[in-house]
């Protein structure tokens, strides 16, 4: 499994994933500007470099501009994080995770019905 990423790194990954898996640095900065949070240029460059070092991104040049490409898909990242959560908190039991969601009413009747349908049909 790859190294964990911080919440800020995940925010950058989400921008890249939402851009089809590839984004220019300028595009990333544009998206970050819309978050209402002050993002410093050097901080973003450092975070992107860390994601490259961790194997989540690769960087290429288009002229003088940096283009970042996701090496790990959003679905693969989510699956790995979900498995890690289940292993750490529920001793590998997905059933215990679902039971906890139902007990805390984090899973609605509609959610339950959609999951049941998915289980029966194999399609979301």
PDB file of C-alpha atoms in Angstrom:
ATOM      1  CA  UNK A   1       0.000   0.000   0.000  1.00  0.00           C
ATOM      2  CA  UNK A   2       1.152   3.507  -0.732  1.00  0.00           C
ATOM      3  CA  UNK A   3       1.945   6.078   1.917  1.00  0.00           C
ATOM      4  CA  UNK A   4      -0.853   8.004   3.574  1.00  0.00           C
ATOM      5  CA  UNK A   5      -1.604  11.461   2.255  1.00  0.00           C
ATOM      6  CA  UNK A   6      -2.621  14.528   4.225  1.00  0.00           C
ATOM      7  CA  UNK A   7      -5.981  16.271   3.927  1.00  0.00           C
ATOM      8  CA  UNK A   8      -4.349  19.083   1.939  1.00  0.00           C
ATOM      9  CA  UNK A   9      -2.708  16.589  -0.417  1.00  0.00           C
ATOM     10  CA  UNK A  10      -6.059  14.859  -0.834  1.00  0.00           C
ATOM     11  CA  UNK A  11      -7.657  18.176  -1.756  1.00  0.00           C
ATOM     12  CA  UNK A  12      -5.102  18.545  -4.575  1.00  0.00           C
ATOM     13  CA  UNK A  13      -5.723  14.970  -5.712  1.00  0.00           C
ATOM     14  CA  UNK A  14      -9.468  15.623  -5.866  1.00  0.00           C
ATOM     15  CA  UNK A  15      -8.865  18.572  -8.177  1.00  0.00           C
ATOM     16  CA  UNK A  16      -6.699  16.445 -10.447  1.00  0.00           C
ATOM     17  CA  UNK A  17      -9.167  13.540 -10.421  1.00  0.00           C
ATOM     18  CA  UNK A  18     -12.046  15.894 -11.218  1.00  0.00           C
ATOM     19  CA  UNK A  19     -10.037  17.198 -14.172  1.00  0.00           C
ATOM     20  CA  UNK A  20      -9.927  13.754 -15.762  1.00  0.00           C
ATOM     21  CA  UNK A  21      -6.758  12.686 -13.964  1.00  0.00           C
ATOM     22  CA  UNK A  22      -4.506  15.389 -15.427  1.00  0.00           C
ATOM     23  CA  UNK A  23      -4.198  19.066 -14.569  1.00  0.00           C
ATOM     24  CA  UNK A  24      -1.803  21.896 -15.204  1.00  0.00           C
ATOM     25  CA  UNK A  25      -0.434  23.721 -12.176  1.00  0.00           C
ATOM     26  CA  UNK A  26      -2.362  26.855 -13.215  1.00  0.00           C
ATOM     27  CA  UNK A  27      -5.649  24.914 -13.242  1.00  0.00           C
ATOM     28  CA  UNK A  28      -4.945  23.534  -9.781  1.00  0.00           C
ATOM     29  CA  UNK A  29      -4.305  27.061  -8.479  1.00  0.00           C
ATOM     30  CA  UNK A  30      -7.528  28.314 -10.102  1.00  0.00           C
ATOM     31  CA  UNK A  31      -9.544  25.598  -8.378  1.00  0.00           C
ATOM     32  CA  UNK A  32      -7.857  26.263  -5.047  1.00  0.00           C
ATOM     33  CA  UNK A  33      -8.618  29.984  -5.333  1.00  0.00           C
ATOM     34  CA  UNK A  34     -12.315  29.082  -5.357  1.00  0.00           C
ATOM     35  CA  UNK A  35     -12.123  27.226  -2.041  1.00  0.00           C
ATOM     36  CA  UNK A  36     -12.025  30.407   0.021  1.00  0.00           C
ATOM     37  CA  UNK A  37      -8.887  29.178   1.755  1.00  0.00           C
ATOM     38  CA  UNK A  38      -5.587  31.015   1.235  1.00  0.00           C
ATOM     39  CA  UNK A  39      -3.205  28.682  -0.599  1.00  0.00           C
ATOM     40  CA  UNK A  40       0.390  29.855  -0.868  1.00  0.00           C
ATOM     41  CA  UNK A  41       2.166  29.030  -4.135  1.00  0.00           C
ATOM     42  CA  UNK A  42       5.164  27.463  -2.353  1.00  0.00           C
ATOM     43  CA  UNK A  43       2.884  25.333  -0.164  1.00  0.00           C
ATOM     44  CA  UNK A  44       1.060  23.962  -3.208  1.00  0.00           C
ATOM     45  CA  UNK A  45       4.333  23.210  -4.998  1.00  0.00           C
ATOM     46  CA  UNK A  46       5.621  21.402  -1.889  1.00  0.00           C
ATOM     47  CA  UNK A  47       2.413  19.357  -1.575  1.00  0.00           C
ATOM     48  CA  UNK A  48       2.480  18.414  -5.270  1.00  0.00           C
ATOM     49  CA  UNK A  49       6.147  17.387  -4.942  1.00  0.00           C
ATOM     50  CA  UNK A  50       5.273  15.187  -1.962  1.00  0.00           C
ATOM     51  CA  UNK A  51       2.499  13.515  -3.963  1.00  0.00           C
ATOM     52  CA  UNK A  52       5.005  12.817  -6.748  1.00  0.00           C
ATOM     53  CA  UNK A  53       7.495  11.412  -4.201  1.00  0.00           C
ATOM     54  CA  UNK A  54       4.777   9.216  -2.664  1.00  0.00           C
ATOM     55  CA  UNK A  55       3.848   7.810  -6.077  1.00  0.00           C
ATOM     56  CA  UNK A  56       0.389   9.349  -6.377  1.00  0.00           C
ATOM     57  CA  UNK A  57       1.308  11.788  -9.163  1.00  0.00           C
ATOM     58  CA  UNK A  58       3.754  12.093 -12.001  1.00  0.00           C
ATOM     59  CA  UNK A  59       4.791  15.429 -13.403  1.00  0.00           C
ATOM     60  CA  UNK A  60       5.524  16.333 -16.984  1.00  0.00           C
ATOM     61  CA  UNK A  61       6.398  19.515 -18.779  1.00  0.00           C
ATOM     62  CA  UNK A  62       4.343  21.210 -21.439  1.00  0.00           C
ATOM     63  CA  UNK A  63       6.690  23.948 -22.500  1.00  0.00           C
ATOM     64  CA  UNK A  64       7.528  25.667 -19.231  1.00  0.00           C
ATOM     65  CA  UNK A  65       4.334  24.566 -17.480  1.00  0.00           C
ATOM     66  CA  UNK A  66       3.995  21.614 -15.136  1.00  0.00           C
ATOM     67  CA  UNK A  67       1.282  19.076 -15.838  1.00  0.00           C
ATOM     68  CA  UNK A  68       0.355  16.676 -13.035  1.00  0.00           C
ATOM     69  CA  UNK A  69      -1.118  13.274 -13.801  1.00  0.00           C
ATOM     70  CA  UNK A  70      -2.682  10.957 -11.238  1.00  0.00           C
ATOM     71  CA  UNK A  71      -0.933   7.593 -11.047  1.00  0.00           C
ATOM     72  CA  UNK A  72      -3.573   6.300  -8.613  1.00  0.00           C
ATOM     73  CA  UNK A  73      -7.238   6.540  -9.593  1.00  0.00           C
ATOM     74  CA  UNK A  74      -9.788   7.962  -7.192  1.00  0.00           C
ATOM     75  CA  UNK A  75     -11.578   4.597  -7.070  1.00  0.00           C
ATOM     76  CA  UNK A  76      -8.351   2.745  -6.213  1.00  0.00           C
ATOM     77  CA  UNK A  77      -7.482   5.301  -3.529  1.00  0.00           C
ATOM     78  CA  UNK A  78     -10.952   5.100  -1.989  1.00  0.00           C
ATOM     79  CA  UNK A  79     -10.885   1.290  -2.024  1.00  0.00           C
ATOM     80  CA  UNK A  80      -7.473   1.193  -0.331  1.00  0.00           C
ATOM     81  CA  UNK A  81      -8.522   3.740   2.299  1.00  0.00           C
ATOM     82  CA  UNK A  82     -11.764   1.890   2.966  1.00  0.00           C
ATOM     83  CA  UNK A  83      -9.907  -1.409   3.406  1.00  0.00           C
ATOM     84  CA  UNK A  84      -7.428   0.312   5.723  1.00  0.00           C
ATOM     85  CA  UNK A  85     -10.300   1.723   7.810  1.00  0.00           C
ATOM     86  CA  UNK A  86     -12.022  -1.655   8.017  1.00  0.00           C
ATOM     87  CA  UNK A  87      -8.766  -3.342   9.013  1.00  0.00           C
ATOM     88  CA  UNK A  88      -7.803  -0.740  11.619  1.00  0.00           C
ATOM     89  CA  UNK A  89     -11.166  -0.134  13.270  1.00  0.00           C
ATOM     90  CA  UNK A  90     -13.191  -3.265  12.581  1.00  0.00           C
ATOM     91  CA  UNK A  91     -10.536  -6.013  12.538  1.00  0.00           C
ATOM     92  CA  UNK A  92     -11.198  -6.595   8.845  1.00  0.00           C
ATOM     93  CA  UNK A  93     -14.964  -7.011   9.232  1.00  0.00           C
ATOM     94  CA  UNK A  94     -16.913  -4.961   6.678  1.00  0.00           C
ATOM     95  CA  UNK A  95     -20.081  -6.300   8.312  1.00  0.00           C
ATOM     96  CA  UNK A  96     -19.121  -4.588  11.571  1.00  0.00           C
ATOM     97  CA  UNK A  97     -18.560  -1.315   9.694  1.00  0.00           C
ATOM     98  CA  UNK A  98     -21.998  -1.519   8.082  1.00  0.00           C
ATOM     99  CA  UNK A  99     -23.574  -2.470  11.416  1.00  0.00           C
ATOM    100  CA  UNK A 100     -22.005   0.617  13.006  1.00  0.00           C
ATOM    101  CA  UNK A 101     -23.353   2.820  10.197  1.00  0.00           C
ATOM    102  CA  UNK A 102     -26.843   1.382  10.653  1.00  0.00           C
ATOM    103  CA  UNK A 103     -26.728   1.712  14.460  1.00  0.00           C
ATOM    104  CA  UNK A 104     -25.666   5.361  14.206  1.00  0.00           C
ATOM    105  CA  UNK A 105     -28.328   5.962  11.557  1.00  0.00           C
ATOM    106  CA  UNK A 106     -25.629   7.055   9.090  1.00  0.00           C
ATOM    107  CA  UNK A 107     -27.167   4.639   6.600  1.00  0.00           C
ATOM    108  CA  UNK A 108     -30.724   5.533   5.635  1.00  0.00           C
ATOM    109  CA  UNK A 109     -33.433   3.111   4.598  1.00  0.00           C
ATOM    110  CA  UNK A 110     -32.973   4.368   1.024  1.00  0.00           C
ATOM    111  CA  UNK A 111     -29.212   3.724   1.242  1.00  0.00           C
ATOM    112  CA  UNK A 112     -29.925   0.251   2.594  1.00  0.00           C
ATOM    113  CA  UNK A 113     -32.346  -0.482  -0.243  1.00  0.00           C
ATOM    114  CA  UNK A 114     -29.823   0.724  -2.856  1.00  0.00           C
ATOM    115  CA  UNK A 115     -27.153  -1.490  -1.303  1.00  0.00           C
ATOM    116  CA  UNK A 116     -29.520  -4.462  -1.255  1.00  0.00           C
ATOM    117  CA  UNK A 117     -30.296  -3.859  -4.935  1.00  0.00           C
ATOM    118  CA  UNK A 118     -26.588  -3.595  -5.694  1.00  0.00           C
ATOM    119  CA  UNK A 119     -25.942  -6.856  -3.840  1.00  0.00           C
ATOM    120  CA  UNK A 120     -28.660  -8.647  -5.820  1.00  0.00           C
ATOM    121  CA  UNK A 121     -27.957  -7.143  -9.247  1.00  0.00           C
ATOM    122  CA  UNK A 122     -24.251  -6.388  -8.956  1.00  0.00           C
ATOM    123  CA  UNK A 123     -24.786  -2.856 -10.284  1.00  0.00           C
ATOM    124  CA  UNK A 124     -24.929   0.471  -8.454  1.00  0.00           C
TER     125      UNK A 124
END
